[in-house]
mmCIF file of C-alpha atoms in Angstrom:
data_model
loop_
_atom_site.group_PDB
_atom_site.id
_atom_site.type_symbol
_atom_site.label_atom_id
_atom_site.label_comp_id
_atom_site.label_asym_id
_atom_site.label_seq_id
_atom_site.Cartn_x
_atom_site.Cartn_y
_atom_site.Cartn_z
ATOM 1 C CA MET A 1 -73.403 -100.256 63.831
ATOM 2 C CA ALA A 2 -70.836 -102.712 62.526
ATOM 3 C CA SER A 3 -67.228 -102.548 63.682
ATOM 4 C CA TRP A 4 -64.711 -102.614 60.837
ATOM 5 C CA ASP A 5 -61.650 -103.146 63.045
ATOM 6 C CA LEU A 6 -60.749 -106.443 61.433
ATOM 7 C CA TYR A 7 -62.639 -107.300 58.280
ATOM 8 C CA VAL A 8 -61.686 -110.741 56.987
ATOM 9 C CA VAL A 9 -62.425 -111.606 53.372
ATOM 10 C CA ILE A 10 -63.089 -115.297 52.827
ATOM 11 C CA THR A 11 -62.349 -116.816 49.419
ATOM 12 C CA THR A 12 -62.253 -120.587 49.623
ATOM 13 C CA LYS A 13 -59.515 -120.928 46.970
ATOM 14 C CA LEU A 14 -57.116 -118.774 48.999
ATOM 15 C CA GLY A 15 -57.566 -120.754 52.208
ATOM 16 C CA GLY A 16 -54.940 -123.383 51.537
ATOM 17 C CA GLY A 17 -57.392 -126.196 50.959
ATOM 18 C CA ARG A 18 -59.147 -125.782 54.317
ATOM 19 C CA PRO A 19 -62.962 -125.862 54.390
ATOM 20 C CA THR A 20 -64.597 -122.435 54.113
ATOM 21 C CA LEU A 21 -66.497 -122.714 57.367
ATOM 22 C CA GLU A 22 -63.338 -123.694 59.213
ATOM 23 C CA LEU A 23 -61.683 -120.494 57.936
ATOM 24 C CA VAL A 24 -64.690 -118.481 59.124
ATOM 25 C CA ARG A 25 -64.741 -120.144 62.541
ATOM 26 C CA GLN A 26 -61.022 -119.552 63.058
ATOM 27 C CA ALA A 27 -61.212 -115.937 61.884
ATOM 28 C CA LEU A 28 -64.079 -115.299 64.310
ATOM 29 C CA ALA A 29 -62.231 -117.107 67.092
ATOM 30 C CA GLY A 30 -59.358 -114.688 66.491
ATOM 31 C CA GLY A 31 -61.709 -111.722 66.862
ATOM 32 C CA ALA A 32 -62.679 -110.749 63.287
ATOM 33 C CA THR A 33 -65.364 -108.069 63.572
ATOM 34 C CA ALA A 34 -66.632 -108.538 60.017
ATOM 35 C CA ILE A 35 -66.606 -111.412 57.545
ATOM 36 C CA GLN A 36 -66.987 -110.990 53.801
ATOM 37 C CA LEU A 37 -67.777 -113.950 51.572
ATOM 38 C CA ARG A 38 -66.139 -113.333 48.200
ATOM 39 C CA GLU A 39 -66.602 -116.235 45.793
ATOM 40 C CA LYS A 40 -66.508 -115.153 42.168
ATOM 41 C CA ASP A 41 -66.680 -118.659 40.709
ATOM 42 C CA MET A 42 -69.056 -120.421 43.100
ATOM 43 C CA PRO A 43 -72.558 -121.360 41.914
ATOM 44 C CA ALA A 44 -75.261 -119.344 43.681
ATOM 45 C CA ARG A 45 -76.814 -122.372 45.341
ATOM 46 C CA GLU A 46 -73.520 -123.309 47.006
ATOM 47 C CA MET A 47 -73.018 -119.678 48.044
ATOM 48 C CA VAL A 48 -76.463 -119.614 49.644
ATOM 49 C CA GLU A 49 -75.804 -122.835 51.569
ATOM 50 C CA LEU A 50 -72.442 -121.539 52.763
ATOM 51 C CA GLY A 51 -73.847 -118.088 53.439
ATOM 52 C CA ARG A 52 -76.552 -119.450 55.711
ATOM 53 C CA GLU A 53 -73.925 -121.187 57.840
ATOM 54 C CA ILE A 54 -71.763 -118.074 57.931
ATOM 55 C CA ARG A 55 -74.833 -116.066 58.932
ATOM 56 C CA THR A 56 -75.301 -118.320 61.946
ATOM 57 C CA LEU A 57 -71.617 -118.189 62.927
ATOM 58 C CA THR A 58 -71.262 -114.407 62.530
ATOM 59 C CA ARG A 59 -74.473 -113.732 64.420
ATOM 60 C CA ALA A 60 -73.291 -115.890 67.312
ATOM 61 C CA ALA A 61 -69.960 -114.037 67.322
ATOM 62 C CA GLY A 62 -71.508 -110.569 67.023
ATOM 63 C CA ALA A 63 -69.643 -109.949 63.758
ATOM 64 C CA ALA A 64 -71.000 -108.322 60.613
ATOM 65 C CA PHE A 65 -71.563 -110.534 57.566
ATOM 66 C CA ILE A 66 -71.146 -109.007 54.136
ATOM 67 C CA VAL A 67 -71.562 -110.762 50.779
ATOM 68 C CA ASN A 68 -69.417 -109.709 47.828
ATOM 69 C CA ASP A 69 -71.016 -108.953 44.435
ATOM 70 C CA ARG A 70 -74.146 -111.162 44.680
ATOM 71 C CA LEU A 71 -76.913 -108.939 46.012
ATOM 72 C CA ASP A 72 -79.381 -111.783 45.539
ATOM 73 C CA VAL A 73 -77.300 -114.077 47.725
ATOM 74 C CA ALA A 74 -76.892 -111.315 50.339
ATOM 75 C CA LEU A 75 -80.679 -110.987 50.559
ATOM 76 C CA ALA A 76 -81.232 -114.738 50.435
ATOM 77 C CA VAL A 77 -79.050 -115.383 53.493
ATOM 78 C CA ASP A 78 -80.027 -112.195 55.349
ATOM 79 C CA ALA A 79 -76.468 -110.893 55.378
ATOM 80 C CA ASP A 80 -75.909 -107.515 56.995
ATOM 81 C CA GLY A 81 -74.880 -106.096 53.684
ATOM 82 C CA LEU A 82 -73.307 -106.222 50.264
ATOM 83 C CA HIS A 83 -69.858 -105.253 49.052
ATOM 84 C CA ILE A 84 -69.397 -104.265 45.423
ATOM 85 C CA GLY A 85 -66.460 -103.351 43.247
ATOM 86 C CA GLN A 86 -66.334 -101.064 40.243
ATOM 87 C CA GLU A 87 -67.275 -103.964 37.899
ATOM 88 C CA ASP A 88 -70.182 -105.196 39.981
ATOM 89 C CA LEU A 89 -73.717 -103.784 40.119
ATOM 90 C CA PRO A 90 -73.784 -99.982 39.919
ATOM 91 C CA ALA A 91 -73.889 -98.650 43.501
ATOM 92 C CA GLN A 92 -77.089 -96.660 42.954
ATOM 93 C CA VAL A 93 -78.862 -99.768 41.679
ATOM 94 C CA ALA A 94 -77.526 -101.857 44.553
ATOM 95 C CA ARG A 95 -78.603 -99.242 47.096
ATOM 96 C CA LYS A 96 -82.132 -99.267 45.736
ATOM 97 C CA LEU A 97 -82.465 -103.070 45.520
ATOM 98 C CA LEU A 98 -80.920 -103.634 48.967
ATOM 99 C CA GLY A 99 -83.280 -101.306 50.746
ATOM 100 C CA PRO A 100 -82.321 -99.009 53.596
ATOM 101 C CA GLY A 101 -81.848 -101.747 56.210
ATOM 102 C CA LYS A 102 -78.718 -103.263 54.680
ATOM 103 C CA ILE A 103 -75.130 -102.039 54.627
ATOM 104 C CA LEU A 104 -73.607 -101.161 51.253
ATOM 105 C CA GLY A 105 -69.832 -101.139 50.848
ATOM 106 C CA VAL A 106 -68.036 -100.046 47.687
ATOM 107 C CA SER A 107 -64.423 -100.622 46.618
ATOM 108 C CA THR A 108 -62.746 -97.397 45.569
ATOM 109 C CA GLY A 109 -59.221 -96.443 44.657
ATOM 110 C CA THR A 110 -59.486 -92.741 43.905
ATOM 111 C CA VAL A 111 -61.051 -89.640 45.432
ATOM 112 C CA LEU A 112 -63.419 -89.438 42.469
ATOM 113 C CA GLU A 113 -64.648 -93.007 42.918
ATOM 114 C CA ALA A 114 -64.949 -92.493 46.665
ATOM 115 C CA ARG A 115 -67.072 -89.338 46.331
ATOM 116 C CA GLN A 116 -69.262 -91.018 43.730
ATOM 117 C CA ALA A 117 -69.774 -94.105 45.893
ATOM 118 C CA VAL A 118 -70.851 -91.982 48.857
ATOM 119 C CA ALA A 119 -73.207 -89.979 46.635
ATOM 120 C CA ASP A 120 -74.642 -93.295 45.381
ATOM 121 C CA GLY A 121 -75.380 -94.449 48.908
ATOM 122 C CA ALA A 122 -72.334 -96.356 50.161
ATOM 123 C CA ASP A 123 -72.275 -96.856 53.938
ATOM 124 C CA TYR A 124 -68.564 -97.611 54.012
ATOM 125 C CA LEU A 125 -65.725 -97.746 51.519
ATOM 126 C CA GLY A 126 -63.169 -100.433 50.847
ATOM 127 C CA VAL A 127 -60.091 -98.398 49.929
ATOM 128 C CA GLY A 128 -57.059 -99.846 48.190
ATOM 129 C CA SER A 129 -54.980 -101.485 47.227
ATOM 130 C CA ILE A 130 -52.859 -99.729 49.816
ATOM 131 C CA PHE A 131 -49.811 -101.914 49.235
ATOM 132 C CA ALA A 132 -48.964 -104.537 46.622
ATOM 133 C CA THR A 133 -50.995 -107.718 47.025
ATOM 134 C CA LYS A 134 -51.111 -111.169 45.566
ATOM 135 C CA SER A 135 -54.681 -112.016 46.646
ATOM 136 C CA LYS A 136 -56.356 -110.063 43.879
ATOM 137 C CA GLY A 137 -54.788 -110.044 40.454
ATOM 138 C CA ASP A 138 -56.960 -107.205 39.158
ATOM 139 C CA ALA A 139 -56.363 -104.835 42.051
ATOM 140 C CA GLY A 140 -54.268 -102.388 40.014
ATOM 141 C CA GLU A 141 -51.340 -100.231 41.159
ATOM 142 C CA PRO A 142 -51.176 -99.640 44.916
ATOM 143 C CA ILE A 143 -52.446 -96.210 45.986
ATOM 144 C CA GLY A 144 -50.178 -96.085 49.031
ATOM 145 C CA LEU A 145 -50.796 -94.302 52.299
ATOM 146 C CA ALA A 146 -50.967 -91.004 50.403
ATOM 147 C CA GLY A 147 -53.902 -92.282 48.339
ATOM 148 C CA LEU A 148 -55.644 -93.438 51.500
ATOM 149 C CA LYS A 149 -55.130 -90.052 53.180
ATOM 150 C CA ALA A 150 -56.543 -88.227 50.157
ATOM 151 C CA ILE A 151 -59.724 -90.346 50.233
ATOM 152 C CA ARG A 152 -59.937 -89.964 54.028
ATOM 153 C CA ALA A 153 -59.907 -86.192 53.585
ATOM 154 C CA ALA A 154 -62.632 -86.367 50.921
ATOM 155 C CA VAL A 155 -65.331 -88.498 52.564
ATOM 156 C CA ASP A 156 -66.914 -88.980 55.991
ATOM 157 C CA VAL A 157 -68.081 -92.627 55.838
ATOM 158 C CA PRO A 158 -66.025 -95.384 57.486
ATOM 159 C CA ILE A 159 -63.020 -96.558 55.495
ATOM 160 C CA VAL A 160 -61.753 -100.125 55.493
ATOM 161 C CA ALA A 161 -58.279 -100.205 53.987
ATOM 162 C CA ILE A 162 -57.304 -103.245 51.921
ATOM 163 C CA GLY A 163 -54.320 -104.594 50.031
ATOM 164 C CA GLY A 164 -51.072 -105.962 51.412
ATOM 165 C CA ILE A 165 -51.879 -105.102 55.026
ATOM 166 C CA ASP A 166 -50.237 -107.111 57.791
ATOM 167 C CA ALA A 167 -49.358 -106.741 61.455
ATOM 168 C CA GLY A 168 -46.164 -104.922 60.470
ATOM 169 C CA ASN A 169 -47.804 -102.036 58.616
ATOM 170 C CA VAL A 170 -51.254 -101.825 60.173
ATOM 171 C CA ALA A 171 -50.258 -98.970 62.506
ATOM 172 C CA GLU A 172 -49.444 -96.615 59.653
ATOM 173 C CA VAL A 173 -52.672 -97.582 57.847
ATOM 174 C CA ILE A 174 -54.741 -96.666 60.888
ATOM 175 C CA ALA A 175 -52.682 -93.506 61.377
ATOM 176 C CA ALA A 176 -53.483 -92.544 57.772
ATOM 177 C CA GLY A 177 -57.187 -92.530 58.606
ATOM 178 C CA ALA A 178 -58.557 -96.041 58.067
ATOM 179 C CA ASP A 179 -61.304 -97.127 60.469
ATOM 180 C CA GLY A 180 -60.314 -100.733 60.048
ATOM 181 C CA VAL A 181 -58.402 -103.109 57.833
ATOM 182 C CA ALA A 182 -59.566 -105.768 55.432
ATOM 183 C CA VAL A 183 -57.355 -108.757 54.849
ATOM 184 C CA VAL A 184 -57.463 -111.855 52.736
ATOM 185 C CA SER A 185 -54.242 -113.894 52.657
ATOM 186 C CA ALA A 186 -52.811 -112.333 55.838
ATOM 187 C CA VAL A 187 -55.494 -114.203 57.759
ATOM 188 C CA ILE A 188 -56.942 -117.043 55.681
ATOM 189 C CA GLY A 189 -53.577 -117.891 54.136
ATOM 190 C CA ALA A 190 -51.862 -118.065 57.533
ATOM 191 C CA PRO A 191 -50.974 -121.458 59.031
ATOM 192 C CA ASP A 192 -52.872 -120.470 62.198
ATOM 193 C CA VAL A 193 -55.853 -118.403 61.044
ATOM 194 C CA ALA A 194 -57.102 -117.529 64.534
ATOM 195 C CA ALA A 195 -53.670 -116.428 65.720
ATOM 196 C CA ALA A 196 -53.154 -114.283 62.608
ATOM 197 C CA ALA A 197 -56.522 -112.604 63.176
ATOM 198 C CA ARG A 198 -55.765 -112.042 66.853
ATOM 199 C CA GLU A 199 -52.418 -110.453 66.080
ATOM 200 C CA LEU A 200 -53.886 -108.111 63.474
ATOM 201 C CA LEU A 201 -56.790 -107.113 65.662
ATOM 202 C CA SER A 202 -54.537 -106.167 68.553
ATOM 203 C CA ALA A 203 -52.286 -104.230 66.182
ATOM 204 C CA VAL A 204 -55.350 -102.261 64.970
ATOM 205 C CA ARG A 205 -56.455 -101.517 68.515
ATOM 206 C CA ARG A 206 -52.959 -100.595 69.682
ATOM 207 C CA ALA A 207 -52.622 -98.219 66.737
ATOM 208 C CA ARG A 208 -55.751 -96.355 67.854
ATOM 209 C CA ARG A 209 -54.573 -95.569 71.365
ATOM 210 C CA MET B 1 -98.701 -113.833 29.522
ATOM 211 C CA ALA B 2 -95.452 -114.486 27.707
ATOM 212 C CA SER B 3 -95.328 -116.645 24.596
ATOM 213 C CA TRP B 4 -92.670 -119.345 24.727
ATOM 214 C CA ASP B 5 -92.940 -120.324 21.036
ATOM 215 C CA LEU B 6 -89.345 -119.422 20.292
ATOM 216 C CA TYR B 7 -87.157 -118.726 23.291
ATOM 217 C CA VAL B 8 -83.667 -117.664 22.240
ATOM 218 C CA VAL B 9 -80.852 -117.909 24.761
ATOM 219 C CA ILE B 10 -78.135 -115.325 24.225
ATOM 220 C CA THR B 11 -74.595 -116.083 25.392
ATOM 221 C CA THR B 12 -72.119 -113.696 23.831
ATOM 222 C CA LYS B 13 -69.339 -116.321 23.586
ATOM 223 C CA LEU B 14 -71.520 -118.588 21.443
ATOM 224 C CA GLY B 15 -72.439 -115.871 18.945
ATOM 225 C CA GLY B 16 -69.467 -116.257 16.654
ATOM 226 C CA GLY B 17 -67.823 -112.999 17.667
ATOM 227 C CA ARG B 18 -70.844 -110.865 16.830
ATOM 228 C CA PRO B 19 -71.906 -108.160 19.320
ATOM 229 C CA THR B 20 -74.517 -109.293 21.827
ATOM 230 C CA LEU B 21 -77.062 -106.651 20.896
ATOM 231 C CA GLU B 22 -76.751 -107.529 17.224
ATOM 232 C CA LEU B 23 -77.619 -111.149 18.097
ATOM 233 C CA VAL B 24 -80.637 -109.934 20.068
ATOM 234 C CA ARG B 25 -81.812 -107.614 17.291
ATOM 235 C CA GLN B 26 -81.532 -110.356 14.689
ATOM 236 C CA ALA B 27 -83.275 -112.932 16.869
ATOM 237 C CA LEU B 28 -86.141 -110.500 17.458
ATOM 238 C CA ALA B 29 -86.262 -109.627 13.779
ATOM 239 C CA GLY B 30 -86.710 -113.340 13.115
ATOM 240 C CA GLY B 31 -89.639 -113.477 15.513
ATOM 241 C CA ALA B 32 -88.176 -114.711 18.825
ATOM 242 C CA THR B 33 -90.959 -114.467 21.415
ATOM 243 C CA ALA B 34 -88.592 -114.572 24.386
ATOM 244 C CA ILE B 35 -84.946 -113.662 24.939
ATOM 245 C CA GLN B 36 -82.829 -115.004 27.756
ATOM 246 C CA LEU B 37 -79.517 -113.398 28.676
ATOM 247 C CA ARG B 38 -77.212 -116.118 29.987
ATOM 248 C CA GLU B 39 -73.732 -114.837 30.800
ATOM 249 C CA LYS B 40 -72.020 -116.886 33.471
ATOM 250 C CA ASP B 41 -68.685 -115.062 33.274
ATOM 251 C CA MET B 42 -69.742 -111.470 32.682
ATOM 252 C CA PRO B 43 -69.276 -108.901 35.458
ATOM 253 C CA ALA B 44 -72.601 -107.686 36.858
ATOM 254 C CA ARG B 45 -72.072 -104.106 35.741
ATOM 255 C CA GLU B 46 -71.652 -105.164 32.112
ATOM 256 C CA MET B 47 -74.679 -107.429 32.418
ATOM 257 C CA VAL B 48 -76.768 -104.541 33.721
ATOM 258 C CA GLU B 49 -75.671 -102.262 30.876
ATOM 259 C CA LEU B 50 -76.424 -104.954 28.302
ATOM 260 C CA GLY B 51 -79.637 -105.933 30.059
ATOM 261 C CA ARG B 52 -80.973 -102.398 29.901
ATOM 262 C CA GLU B 53 -80.511 -102.336 26.144
ATOM 263 C CA ILE B 54 -82.097 -105.762 25.751
ATOM 264 C CA ARG B 55 -85.006 -104.570 27.901
ATOM 265 C CA THR B 56 -85.608 -101.740 25.438
ATOM 266 C CA LEU B 57 -85.337 -103.998 22.379
ATOM 267 C CA THR B 58 -87.560 -106.765 23.754
ATOM 268 C CA ARG B 59 -90.191 -104.312 24.948
ATOM 269 C CA ALA B 60 -90.327 -102.726 21.500
ATOM 270 C CA ALA B 61 -90.671 -106.188 19.930
ATOM 271 C CA GLY B 62 -93.270 -107.429 22.401
ATOM 272 C CA ALA B 63 -90.976 -110.264 23.489
ATOM 273 C CA ALA B 64 -90.356 -111.478 27.024
ATOM 274 C CA PHE B 65 -86.961 -110.803 28.572
ATOM 275 C CA ILE B 66 -85.576 -113.299 31.060
ATOM 276 C CA VAL B 67 -82.225 -113.102 32.879
ATOM 277 C CA ASN B 68 -80.368 -116.310 33.725
ATOM 278 C CA ASP B 69 -79.042 -116.913 37.258
ATOM 279 C CA ARG B 70 -78.565 -113.278 38.410
ATOM 280 C CA LEU B 71 -81.753 -112.311 40.206
ATOM 281 C CA ASP B 72 -80.191 -108.991 41.159
ATOM 282 C CA VAL B 73 -79.511 -108.165 37.513
ATOM 283 C CA ALA B 74 -83.041 -109.251 36.545
ATOM 284 C CA LEU B 75 -84.479 -106.793 39.065
ATOM 285 C CA ALA B 76 -81.981 -104.069 38.164
ATOM 286 C CA VAL B 77 -82.980 -104.057 34.493
ATOM 287 C CA ASP B 78 -86.682 -104.743 35.107
ATOM 288 C CA ALA B 79 -86.607 -107.997 33.148
ATOM 289 C CA ASP B 80 -89.852 -109.950 32.948
ATOM 290 C CA GLY B 81 -88.300 -112.744 34.912
ATOM 291 C CA LEU B 82 -85.469 -114.969 36.029
ATOM 292 C CA HIS B 83 -84.363 -118.384 34.840
ATOM 293 C CA ILE B 84 -82.467 -120.628 37.230
ATOM 294 C CA GLY B 85 -80.801 -124.002 36.996
ATOM 295 C CA GLN B 86 -80.313 -126.610 39.663
ATOM 296 C CA GLU B 87 -76.997 -124.979 40.764
ATOM 297 C CA ASP B 88 -78.377 -121.451 40.936
ATOM 298 C CA LEU B 89 -80.434 -119.886 43.724
ATOM 299 C CA PRO B 90 -82.913 -122.316 45.272
ATOM 300 C CA ALA B 91 -86.266 -121.796 43.505
ATOM 301 C CA GLN B 92 -88.151 -121.059 46.724
ATOM 302 C CA VAL B 93 -85.672 -118.335 47.620
ATOM 303 C CA ALA B 94 -85.795 -116.886 44.113
ATOM 304 C CA ARG B 95 -89.596 -116.894 44.146
ATOM 305 C CA LYS B 96 -89.642 -114.946 47.385
ATOM 306 C CA LEU B 97 -87.000 -112.387 46.380
ATOM 307 C CA LEU B 98 -88.500 -111.851 42.905
ATOM 308 C CA GLY B 99 -91.953 -111.052 44.183
ATOM 309 C CA PRO B 100 -95.173 -112.136 42.524
ATOM 310 C CA GLY B 101 -94.921 -109.806 39.523
ATOM 311 C CA LYS B 102 -91.980 -111.561 37.875
ATOM 312 C CA ILE B 103 -91.786 -114.812 35.944
ATOM 313 C CA LEU B 104 -89.688 -117.617 37.415
ATOM 314 C CA GLY B 105 -88.360 -120.350 35.142
ATOM 315 C CA VAL B 106 -86.483 -123.404 36.380
ATOM 316 C CA SER B 107 -84.365 -125.913 34.433
ATOM 317 C CA THR B 108 -85.402 -129.467 35.155
ATOM 318 C CA GLY B 109 -84.459 -132.825 33.717
ATOM 319 C CA THR B 110 -86.557 -135.258 35.726
ATOM 320 C CA VAL B 111 -90.143 -135.599 36.914
ATOM 321 C CA LEU B 112 -88.946 -135.158 40.486
ATOM 322 C CA GLU B 113 -87.145 -131.898 39.718
ATOM 323 C CA ALA B 114 -90.107 -130.672 37.688
ATOM 324 C CA ARG B 115 -92.635 -131.328 40.470
ATOM 325 C CA GLN B 116 -90.332 -129.705 43.018
ATOM 326 C CA ALA B 117 -89.834 -126.626 40.832
ATOM 327 C CA VAL B 118 -93.576 -126.166 40.421
ATOM 328 C CA ALA B 119 -94.110 -126.624 44.165
ATOM 329 C CA ASP B 120 -91.411 -123.979 44.742
ATOM 330 C CA GLY B 121 -93.204 -121.488 42.539
ATOM 331 C CA ALA B 122 -91.878 -121.916 38.983
ATOM 332 C CA ASP B 123 -94.075 -120.290 36.327
ATOM 333 C CA TYR B 124 -92.568 -122.330 33.520
ATOM 334 C CA LEU B 125 -89.998 -125.085 33.180
ATOM 335 C CA GLY B 126 -86.994 -125.384 30.944
ATOM 336 C CA VAL B 127 -86.924 -129.105 30.191
ATOM 337 C CA GLY B 128 -83.914 -130.884 28.751
ATOM 338 C CA SER B 129 -81.564 -131.613 27.375
ATOM 339 C CA ILE B 130 -83.918 -133.268 24.921
ATOM 340 C CA PHE B 131 -81.189 -134.187 22.455
ATOM 341 C CA ALA B 132 -77.381 -134.033 22.642
ATOM 342 C CA THR B 133 -76.077 -130.476 22.596
ATOM 343 C CA LYS B 134 -72.744 -128.730 22.337
ATOM 344 C CA SER B 135 -73.901 -125.352 23.764
ATOM 345 C CA LYS B 136 -73.821 -126.448 27.388
ATOM 346 C CA GLY B 137 -71.087 -128.775 28.528
ATOM 347 C CA ASP B 138 -72.762 -129.535 31.861
ATOM 348 C CA ALA B 139 -76.174 -130.418 30.454
ATOM 349 C CA GLY B 140 -75.892 -134.143 31.223
ATOM 350 C CA GLU B 141 -77.315 -137.083 29.315
ATOM 351 C CA PRO B 142 -80.211 -136.248 26.982
ATOM 352 C CA ILE B 143 -83.627 -137.143 28.401
ATOM 353 C CA GLY B 144 -85.134 -137.681 24.951
ATOM 354 C CA LEU B 145 -88.731 -137.216 23.896
ATOM 355 C CA ALA B 146 -89.747 -139.867 26.427
ATOM 356 C CA GLY B 147 -88.300 -137.786 29.267
ATOM 357 C CA LEU B 148 -90.126 -134.721 27.983
ATOM 358 C CA LYS B 149 -93.437 -136.617 27.776
ATOM 359 C CA ALA B 150 -93.037 -137.879 31.339
ATOM 360 C CA ILE B 151 -92.532 -134.354 32.653
ATOM 361 C CA ARG B 152 -95.399 -133.075 30.497
ATOM 362 C CA ALA B 153 -97.685 -135.644 32.106
ATOM 363 C CA ALA B 154 -96.519 -134.620 35.593
ATOM 364 C CA VAL B 155 -96.930 -130.825 35.586
ATOM 365 C CA ASP B 156 -99.348 -128.192 34.270
ATOM 366 C CA VAL B 157 -97.078 -125.157 33.823
ATOM 367 C CA PRO B 158 -95.721 -124.240 30.377
ATOM 368 C CA ILE B 159 -92.740 -126.267 29.228
ATOM 369 C CA VAL B 160 -89.945 -124.883 27.088
ATOM 370 C CA ALA B 161 -87.895 -127.749 25.690
ATOM 371 C CA ILE B 162 -84.150 -127.229 25.291
ATOM 372 C CA GLY B 163 -81.132 -129.114 23.995
ATOM 373 C CA GLY B 164 -80.226 -129.973 20.439
ATOM 374 C CA ILE B 165 -83.462 -128.666 18.972
ATOM 375 C CA ASP B 166 -83.483 -127.505 15.336
ATOM 376 C CA ALA B 167 -85.977 -127.034 12.527
ATOM 377 C CA GLY B 168 -85.662 -130.715 11.667
ATOM 378 C CA ASN B 169 -86.834 -132.103 15.008
ATOM 379 C CA VAL B 170 -88.995 -129.304 16.414
ATOM 380 C CA ALA B 171 -92.254 -130.956 15.258
ATOM 381 C CA GLU B 172 -91.711 -134.023 17.409
ATOM 382 C CA VAL B 173 -90.732 -131.865 20.384
ATOM 383 C CA ILE B 174 -93.990 -129.932 20.163
ATOM 384 C CA ALA B 175 -95.904 -133.173 19.589
ATOM 385 C CA ALA B 176 -94.344 -134.523 22.794
ATOM 386 C CA GLY B 177 -95.959 -131.695 24.738
ATOM 387 C CA ALA B 178 -93.578 -128.726 24.746
ATOM 388 C CA ASP B 179 -95.230 -125.293 24.647
ATOM 389 C CA GLY B 180 -92.200 -123.845 22.948
ATOM 390 C CA VAL B 181 -88.545 -124.439 22.244
ATOM 391 C CA ALA B 182 -85.427 -122.824 23.615
ATOM 392 C CA VAL B 183 -82.378 -122.670 21.427
ATOM 393 C CA VAL B 184 -78.867 -121.383 21.756
ATOM 394 C CA SER B 185 -76.518 -122.334 18.903
ATOM 395 C CA ALA B 186 -79.327 -123.165 16.451
ATOM 396 C CA VAL B 187 -80.078 -119.440 16.328
ATOM 397 C CA ILE B 188 -77.150 -117.400 17.618
ATOM 398 C CA GLY B 189 -74.583 -119.714 16.055
ATOM 399 C CA ALA B 190 -76.269 -119.569 12.650
ATOM 400 C CA PRO B 191 -74.699 -117.499 9.844
ATOM 401 C CA ASP B 192 -78.047 -115.669 9.433
ATOM 402 C CA VAL B 193 -79.515 -115.350 12.926
ATOM 403 C CA ALA B 194 -82.819 -113.800 11.831
ATOM 404 C CA ALA B 195 -83.405 -116.424 9.154
ATOM 405 C CA ALA B 196 -82.641 -119.245 11.568
ATOM 406 C CA ALA B 197 -85.108 -117.798 14.095
ATOM 407 C CA ARG B 198 -87.772 -117.360 11.415
ATOM 408 C CA GLU B 199 -87.391 -120.937 10.228
ATOM 409 C CA LEU B 200 -87.648 -122.343 13.752
ATOM 410 C CA LEU B 201 -90.629 -120.206 14.654
ATOM 411 C CA SER B 202 -92.589 -121.309 11.624
ATOM 412 C CA ALA B 203 -91.682 -124.924 12.341
ATOM 413 C CA VAL B 204 -93.071 -124.505 15.886
ATOM 414 C CA ARG B 205 -96.273 -122.954 14.620
ATOM 415 C CA ARG B 206 -96.720 -125.509 11.855
ATOM 416 C CA ALA B 207 -96.268 -128.304 14.387
ATOM 417 C CA ARG B 208 -99.162 -126.941 16.430
ATOM 418 C CA ARG B 209 -101.754 -127.026 13.647
#
């Protein structure tokens, strides 16, 4: 089973002009346990080419590889799974098309959405935004640690918390019931991507002791 | 087997503010034999909802329903097939993920691309742009009737010609070897969508006599 300790979302545009694969390599070097490729504006062919390289890198590192939104690309590159938001494919449809061998993750921000996603076949939930974030303009009002705790109490699947998480607040996020943390800018926007990943990962593991 | 006589591409933005399903209904009322949903900026969930409705309408009309780019959406709504361009999923990958029961169409503009698409498993080719067009900014230089004839001579699969085709030039396009014509603005940009479709369809059929 995948480890969600440190789930790094890769969006080329948010990487400060550095090549996508360099961001992935550095994140993995820093210990990322899962990599998500989230490219809303990239043509599918480019995503497939990139995804194949990320598949090789993540496999070598023993990290999970999840593709955002594009189920076809996830299948094409043999990713471990697909992550969808509330505007992407309906979770039930995605579950059926993915087949039982792939991981399905669903973004949820409320107890209702979380319960529905689990009923529809989600294997894990992305829960957030926990705090305010600049990475995703459409992320809505933060749900806070209280929102996270409410979802934690409502569902049994692993929860990856997302939104404004950094080394300074990761302990309280884990204490509130998250199984791991997903980050975008905190890692791929950092001057030293590997160091940022390393710091976050040790904060997650310290918080669990 | 699908008829490609009049293949209407539906892109909501190009429909003059009219609802997508109204464009589809009118195109079918005018005799469109195939409908393609091409929405590059629409979230997948919305595409699935729309696609399900178009599936119902096209089935009732006996028209083929093809989804552009999103193989996952094509499968989710049980479309008859998928149409891909040179920046979308690689044709070989799409062929494999679609399975043998679905139609695969590939946009090509050169003999080389056309031969490759057929080798990769394309069931039909979109060939163009034949003439200059305003519907698709990235369509490149027109290949003209000469380009169409060259591709016609090179491959055996059905050819749907696209790009700047209207009732005034459809006869020469069919004479050059196209099995049918694909149109965007000439139908969905027309004040009377059904009438525009009807006029084009009869021009195609007249040209074949």
